[in-house]
Coordinates of C-alpha atoms in Angstrom, one line a residue:
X1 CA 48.3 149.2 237.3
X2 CA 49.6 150.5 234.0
X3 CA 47.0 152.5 231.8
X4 CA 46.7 152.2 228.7
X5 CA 47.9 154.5 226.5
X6 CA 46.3 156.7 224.2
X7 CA 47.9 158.0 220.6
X8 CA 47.2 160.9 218.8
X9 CA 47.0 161.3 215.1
X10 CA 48.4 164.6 213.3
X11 CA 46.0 166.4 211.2
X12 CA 48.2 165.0 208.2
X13 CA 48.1 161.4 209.4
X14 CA 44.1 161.7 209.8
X15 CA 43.5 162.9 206.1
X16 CA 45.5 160.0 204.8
X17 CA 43.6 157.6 206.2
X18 CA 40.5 159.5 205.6
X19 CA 41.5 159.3 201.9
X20 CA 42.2 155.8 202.1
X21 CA 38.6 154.9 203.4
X22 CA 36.6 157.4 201.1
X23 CA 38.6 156.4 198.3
X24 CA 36.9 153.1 196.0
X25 CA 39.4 150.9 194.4
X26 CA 40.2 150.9 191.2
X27 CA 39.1 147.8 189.6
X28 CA 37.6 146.1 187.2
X29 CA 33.5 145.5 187.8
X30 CA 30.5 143.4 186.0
X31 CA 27.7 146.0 185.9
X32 CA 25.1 143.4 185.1
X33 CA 22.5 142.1 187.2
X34 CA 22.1 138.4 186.6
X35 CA 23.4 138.3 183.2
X36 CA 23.3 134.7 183.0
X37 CA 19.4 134.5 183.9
X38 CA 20.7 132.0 186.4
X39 CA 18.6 134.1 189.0
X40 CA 14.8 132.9 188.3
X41 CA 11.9 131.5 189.8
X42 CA 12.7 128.1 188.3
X43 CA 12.6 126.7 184.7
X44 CA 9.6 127.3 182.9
X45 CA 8.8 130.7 184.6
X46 CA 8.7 134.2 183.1
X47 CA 10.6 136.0 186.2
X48 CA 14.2 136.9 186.1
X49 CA 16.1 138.8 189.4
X50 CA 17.4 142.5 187.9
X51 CA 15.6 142.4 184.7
X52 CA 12.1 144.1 183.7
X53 CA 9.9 141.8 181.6
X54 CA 7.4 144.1 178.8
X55 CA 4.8 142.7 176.7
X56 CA 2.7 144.5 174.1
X57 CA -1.0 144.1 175.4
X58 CA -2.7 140.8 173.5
X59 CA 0.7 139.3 173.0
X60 CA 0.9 135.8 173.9
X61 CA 4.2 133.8 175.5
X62 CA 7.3 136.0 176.5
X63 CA 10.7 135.3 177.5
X64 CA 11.1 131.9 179.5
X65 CA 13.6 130.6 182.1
X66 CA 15.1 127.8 179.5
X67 CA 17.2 125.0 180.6
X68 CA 18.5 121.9 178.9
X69 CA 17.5 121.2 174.7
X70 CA 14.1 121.8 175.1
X71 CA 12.2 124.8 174.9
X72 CA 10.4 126.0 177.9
X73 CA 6.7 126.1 176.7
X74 CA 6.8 124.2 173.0
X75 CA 8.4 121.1 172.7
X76 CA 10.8 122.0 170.8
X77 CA 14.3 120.8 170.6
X78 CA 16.9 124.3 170.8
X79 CA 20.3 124.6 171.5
X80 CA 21.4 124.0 175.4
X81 CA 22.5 127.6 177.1
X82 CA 26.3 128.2 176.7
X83 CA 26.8 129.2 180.3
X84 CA 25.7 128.2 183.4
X85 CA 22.1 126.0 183.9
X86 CA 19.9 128.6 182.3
X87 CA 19.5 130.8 179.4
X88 CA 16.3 133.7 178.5
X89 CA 14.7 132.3 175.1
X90 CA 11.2 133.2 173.7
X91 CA 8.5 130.8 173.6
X92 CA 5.1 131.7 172.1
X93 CA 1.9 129.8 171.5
X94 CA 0.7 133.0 169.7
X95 CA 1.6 136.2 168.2
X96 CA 2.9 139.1 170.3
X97 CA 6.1 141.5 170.8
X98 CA 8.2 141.3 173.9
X99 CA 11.3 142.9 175.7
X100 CA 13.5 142.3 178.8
X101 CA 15.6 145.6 179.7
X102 CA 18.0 146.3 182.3
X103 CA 19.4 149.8 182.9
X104 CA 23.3 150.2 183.4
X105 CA 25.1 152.8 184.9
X106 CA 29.2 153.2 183.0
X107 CA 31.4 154.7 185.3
X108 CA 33.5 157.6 184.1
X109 CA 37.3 157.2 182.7
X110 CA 36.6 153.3 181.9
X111 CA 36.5 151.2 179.3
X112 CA 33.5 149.1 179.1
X113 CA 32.8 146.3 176.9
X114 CA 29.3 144.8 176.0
X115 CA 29.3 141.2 175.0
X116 CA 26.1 138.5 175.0
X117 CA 25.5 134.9 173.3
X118 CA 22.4 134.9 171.0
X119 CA 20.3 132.3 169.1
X120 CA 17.8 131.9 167.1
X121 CA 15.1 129.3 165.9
X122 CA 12.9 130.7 163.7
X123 CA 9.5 128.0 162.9
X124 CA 8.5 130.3 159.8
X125 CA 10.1 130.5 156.7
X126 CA 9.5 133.9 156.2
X127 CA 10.4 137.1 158.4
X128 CA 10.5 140.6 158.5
X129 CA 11.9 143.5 160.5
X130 CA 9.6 146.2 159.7
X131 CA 10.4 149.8 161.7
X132 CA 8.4 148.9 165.3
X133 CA 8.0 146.0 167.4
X134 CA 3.7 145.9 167.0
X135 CA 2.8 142.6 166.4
X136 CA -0.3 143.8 165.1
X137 CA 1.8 144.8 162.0
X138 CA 2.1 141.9 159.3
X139 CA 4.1 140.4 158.5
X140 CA 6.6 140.9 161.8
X141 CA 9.1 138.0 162.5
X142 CA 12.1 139.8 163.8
X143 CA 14.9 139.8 167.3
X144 CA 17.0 142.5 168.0
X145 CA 19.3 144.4 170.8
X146 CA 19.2 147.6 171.3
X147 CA 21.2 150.0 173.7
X148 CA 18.3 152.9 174.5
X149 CA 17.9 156.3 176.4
X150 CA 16.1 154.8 179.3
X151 CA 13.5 157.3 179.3
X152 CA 12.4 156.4 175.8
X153 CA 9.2 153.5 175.7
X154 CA 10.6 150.1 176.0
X155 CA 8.9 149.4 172.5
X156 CA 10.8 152.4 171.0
X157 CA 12.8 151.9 167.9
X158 CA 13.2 155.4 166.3
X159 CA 15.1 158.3 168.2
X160 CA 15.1 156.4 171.9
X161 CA 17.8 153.8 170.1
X162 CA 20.7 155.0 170.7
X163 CA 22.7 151.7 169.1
X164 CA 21.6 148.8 167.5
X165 CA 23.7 145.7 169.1
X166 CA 21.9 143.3 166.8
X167 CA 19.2 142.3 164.7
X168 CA 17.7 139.5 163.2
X169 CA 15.5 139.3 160.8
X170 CA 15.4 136.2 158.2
X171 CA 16.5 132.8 157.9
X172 CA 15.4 129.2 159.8
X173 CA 18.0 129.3 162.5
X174 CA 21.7 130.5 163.9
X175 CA 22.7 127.2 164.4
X176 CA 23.7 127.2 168.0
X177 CA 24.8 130.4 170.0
X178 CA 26.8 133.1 168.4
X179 CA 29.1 135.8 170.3
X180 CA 28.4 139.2 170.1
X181 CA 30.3 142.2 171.6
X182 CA 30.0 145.8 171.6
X183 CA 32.4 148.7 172.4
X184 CA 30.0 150.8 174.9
X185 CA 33.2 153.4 176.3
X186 CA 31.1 155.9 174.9
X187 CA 28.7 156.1 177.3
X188 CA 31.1 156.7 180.1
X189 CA 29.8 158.8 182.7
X190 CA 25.8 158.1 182.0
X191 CA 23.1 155.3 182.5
X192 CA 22.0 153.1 179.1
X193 CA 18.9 150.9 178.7
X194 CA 20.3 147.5 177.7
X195 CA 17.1 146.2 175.0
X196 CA 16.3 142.3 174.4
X197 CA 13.1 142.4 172.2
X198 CA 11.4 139.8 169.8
X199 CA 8.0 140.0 167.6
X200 CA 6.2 137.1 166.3
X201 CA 2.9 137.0 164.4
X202 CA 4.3 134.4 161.6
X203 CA 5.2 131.4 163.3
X204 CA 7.2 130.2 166.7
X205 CA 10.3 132.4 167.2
X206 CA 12.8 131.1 169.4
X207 CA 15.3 133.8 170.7
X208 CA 17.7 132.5 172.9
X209 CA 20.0 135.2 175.1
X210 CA 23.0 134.3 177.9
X211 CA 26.2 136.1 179.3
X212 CA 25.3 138.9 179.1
X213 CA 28.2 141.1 180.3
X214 CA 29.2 144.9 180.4
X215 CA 32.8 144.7 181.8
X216 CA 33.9 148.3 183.2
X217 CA 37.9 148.2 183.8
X218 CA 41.0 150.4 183.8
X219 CA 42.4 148.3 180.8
X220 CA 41.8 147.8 177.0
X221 CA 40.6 144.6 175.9
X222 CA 42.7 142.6 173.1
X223 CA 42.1 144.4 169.8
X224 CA 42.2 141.3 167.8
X225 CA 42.7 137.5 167.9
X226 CA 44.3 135.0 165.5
X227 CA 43.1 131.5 165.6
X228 CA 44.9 128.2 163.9
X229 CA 43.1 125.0 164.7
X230 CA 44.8 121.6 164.6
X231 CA 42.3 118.9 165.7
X232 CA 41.2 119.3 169.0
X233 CA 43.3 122.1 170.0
X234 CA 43.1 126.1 168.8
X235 CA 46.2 128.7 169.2
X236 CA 44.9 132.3 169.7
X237 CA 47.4 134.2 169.2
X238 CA 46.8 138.7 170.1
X239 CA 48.8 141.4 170.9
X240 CA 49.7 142.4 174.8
X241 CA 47.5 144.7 177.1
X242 CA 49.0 147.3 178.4
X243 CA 49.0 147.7 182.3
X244 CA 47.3 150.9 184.0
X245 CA 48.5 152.9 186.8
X246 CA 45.4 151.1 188.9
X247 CA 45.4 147.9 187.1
X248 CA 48.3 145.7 186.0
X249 CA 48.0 142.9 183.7
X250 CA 49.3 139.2 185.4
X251 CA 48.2 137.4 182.2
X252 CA 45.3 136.3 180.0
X253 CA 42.4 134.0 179.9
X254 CA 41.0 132.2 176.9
X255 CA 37.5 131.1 176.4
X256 CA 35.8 129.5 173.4
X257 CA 32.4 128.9 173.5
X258 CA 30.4 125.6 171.4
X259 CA 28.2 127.4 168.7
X260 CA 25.5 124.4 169.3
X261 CA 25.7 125.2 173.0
X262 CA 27.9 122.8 175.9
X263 CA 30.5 123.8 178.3
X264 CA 32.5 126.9 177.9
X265 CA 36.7 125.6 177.5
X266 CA 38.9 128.0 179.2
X267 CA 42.6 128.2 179.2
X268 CA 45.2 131.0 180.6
X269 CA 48.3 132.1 180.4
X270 CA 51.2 135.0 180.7
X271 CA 51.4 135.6 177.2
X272 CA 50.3 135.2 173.5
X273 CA 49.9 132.6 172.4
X274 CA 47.1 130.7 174.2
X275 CA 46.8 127.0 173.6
X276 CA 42.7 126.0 174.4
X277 CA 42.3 122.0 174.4
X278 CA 39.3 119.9 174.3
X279 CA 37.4 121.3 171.6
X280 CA 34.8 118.9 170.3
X281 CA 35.9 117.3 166.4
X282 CA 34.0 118.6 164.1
X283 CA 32.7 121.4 166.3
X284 CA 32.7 125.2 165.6
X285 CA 33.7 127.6 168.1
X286 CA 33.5 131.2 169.4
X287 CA 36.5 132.4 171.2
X288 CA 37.9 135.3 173.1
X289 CA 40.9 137.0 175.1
X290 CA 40.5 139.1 178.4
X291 CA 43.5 140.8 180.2
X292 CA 43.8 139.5 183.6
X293 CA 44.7 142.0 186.1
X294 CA 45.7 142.9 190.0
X295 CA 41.8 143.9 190.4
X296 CA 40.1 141.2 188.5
X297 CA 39.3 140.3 184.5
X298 CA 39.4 142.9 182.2
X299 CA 36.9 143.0 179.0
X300 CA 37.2 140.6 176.7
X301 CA 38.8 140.8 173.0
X302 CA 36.1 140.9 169.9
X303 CA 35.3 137.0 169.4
X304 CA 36.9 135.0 166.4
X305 CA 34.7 132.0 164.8
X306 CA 37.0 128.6 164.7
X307 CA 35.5 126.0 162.1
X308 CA 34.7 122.4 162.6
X309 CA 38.0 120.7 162.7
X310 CA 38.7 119.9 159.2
X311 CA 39.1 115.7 157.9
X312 CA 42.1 114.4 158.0
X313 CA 43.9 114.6 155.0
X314 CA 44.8 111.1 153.5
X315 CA 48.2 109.8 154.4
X316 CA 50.7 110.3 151.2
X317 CA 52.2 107.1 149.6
X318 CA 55.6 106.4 150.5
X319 CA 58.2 107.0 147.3
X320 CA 59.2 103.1 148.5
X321 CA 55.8 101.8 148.2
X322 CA 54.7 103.8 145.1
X323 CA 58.0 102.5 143.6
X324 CA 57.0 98.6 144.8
X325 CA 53.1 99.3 143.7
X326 CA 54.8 100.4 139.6
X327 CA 56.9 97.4 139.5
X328 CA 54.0 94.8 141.0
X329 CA 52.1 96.0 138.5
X330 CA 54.8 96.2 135.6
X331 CA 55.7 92.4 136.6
X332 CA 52.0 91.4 136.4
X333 CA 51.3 93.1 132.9
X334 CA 54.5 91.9 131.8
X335 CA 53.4 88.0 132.9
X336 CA 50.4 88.3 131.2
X337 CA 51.6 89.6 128.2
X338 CA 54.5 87.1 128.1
X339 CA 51.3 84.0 128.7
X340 CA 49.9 85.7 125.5
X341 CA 52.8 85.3 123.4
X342 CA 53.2 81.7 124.1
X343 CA 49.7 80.7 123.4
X344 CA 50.0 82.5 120.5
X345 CA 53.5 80.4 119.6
X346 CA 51.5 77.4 120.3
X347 CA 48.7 78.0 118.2
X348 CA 51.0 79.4 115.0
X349 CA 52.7 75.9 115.7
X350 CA 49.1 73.7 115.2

């Protein structure tokens, strides 16, 4: 009977493969935890999967799993979430001050990109954004991101900020979801405290988050995007992304994203430009440009806003029919003048 044989490795061959298993690939990673709030205990409730919920003591509502054009706790028609079923949007029968946070690690020698869809329905005319998030402070209407030292209070907005990503803090609405993206490279190499926070003691204040994203890759995103839109259709035009040693680009995907809220329209392709169909007349968009890679999506390029599709322009006259139109009328001036004449023949006559 024939035994089996046995092989042995060479020190060299055994460090190779070593290396091979201890060694992560390279690739491009989403370093949020249910960034699209899809991950809940159903619509209506206040509990989202990998993010902390904190409310100031006495506050009253918080930040709701909201689905459809309704919001969650006031009947109150807001726009549908961008993305997926569900979006996080404050609801409040009451005055109070509220946060959801999610700490995020940045890998080292990355690029990172921060991006998330915001909007905001604000029931009182007037707001403020004074310097803290007590609701016990009036007046103190206001939303805002932050990106924070995690070990600062979650109500911190002095010294524990270590960026403002936005804030809000006056007029009636956004009109439907806007894009907002953030460079966060800087903080390769440590862990941030990703702040959503809202205060209300005016009025309802409906602040509506989705997508959020922090996109770690080897790769740059597009530095800009040019948009030219003709009817239902928008170009983007941007400049190439350059392949990495660990990452190389296979071509680019579009995305523009309803500012009213509705499905996201994606299109791909090798190279600028991009043509994105489908778009909605009369409808503004948000779009962007991501590298696509060996490894996965890289981050996405800083959004551009595409108007409404403008009216059509009215059809020019033909140089025919403008010619026909000048002698019609030419021939029916001259008829009547000619009737004139020869009544006045006829009455000179008498």
């Amino acid at each position: 009977m024939a035994c089996p044989r046995h092989y042995r490795l060479g020190s060299g061959t055994a460090l190779v493969l070593l290396a091979g298993i201890l060694t992560p690939a390279a690739h491009a990673a989403e370093l949020v935890v249910n960034g699209g709030f899809e991950q809940n205990a159903g619509a209506g409730s206040m509990g989202f999967s990998g993010w902390q919920a904190m409310s100031q003591l006495g506050s009253q509502g918080g930040f709701y799993a909201q689905q459809g054009s309704q919001s969650a706790l006031t009947p109150v028609a807001v726009a549908a979430p961008p993305q997926g079923v569900f979006a996080a949007m404050s609801d409040q029968p009451g005055p109070g001050a509220h946060a959801l946070y999610q700490d995020i690690a940045i890998p080292s020698g990355k690029s990172a990109t921060l991006s998330v869809q915001v909007y905001l329905q604000n029931a009182a005319a007037p707001s403020a954004a004074p310097a803290t998030l007590d609701f016990l402070t009036v007046p103190n209407q206001q939303a805002r991101i932050d990106i924070m030292d995690p070990a600062a209070p979650w109500n911190d907005v002095g010294a524990g900020v270590l960026a403002n990503v936005f804030q809000w803090s006056g007029g009636a609405t956004s009109g439907g979801y806007q894009s907002i993206q953030r460079d966060v490279t800087a903080y390769a190499g440590r862990t941030i405290r990703l702040r959503l926070a809202e205060v209300d003691n005016r009025q309802s204040l409906f602040f509506g988050v989705d997508a959020v994203s922090v996109i770690s890759s080897d790769v740059t995103p597009p530095a800009s995007v040019g948009a030219d839109r003709q009817g239902n259709t928008v170009t983007l035009t941007f400049p190439p992304v350059a392949s990495t040693p660990t990452e190389t680009v296979t071509g680019y995907q579009a995305q523009c994203v309803p500012a009213g809220g509705g499905d996201t329209i994606t299109a791909t392709g090798t190279q600028s430009p991009i043509a994105v169909s489908g778009l909605v007349p009369g409808v503004a968009y948000t779009c962007t440009v991501a590298a696509q890679t060996s490894v996965g999506s890289g981050p996405g390029s800083p959004p551009v806003t595409v108007p409404g599709s403008p009216a059509a322009a009215a059809a020019p006259i033909p140089a025919w029919s403008l010619l026909s139109t000048l002698l019609a009328s030419f021939l029916v001036l001259g008829g009547v003048g000619l009737g004139a004449r020869r009544r006045a023949v006829r009455v000179l006559r008498r």
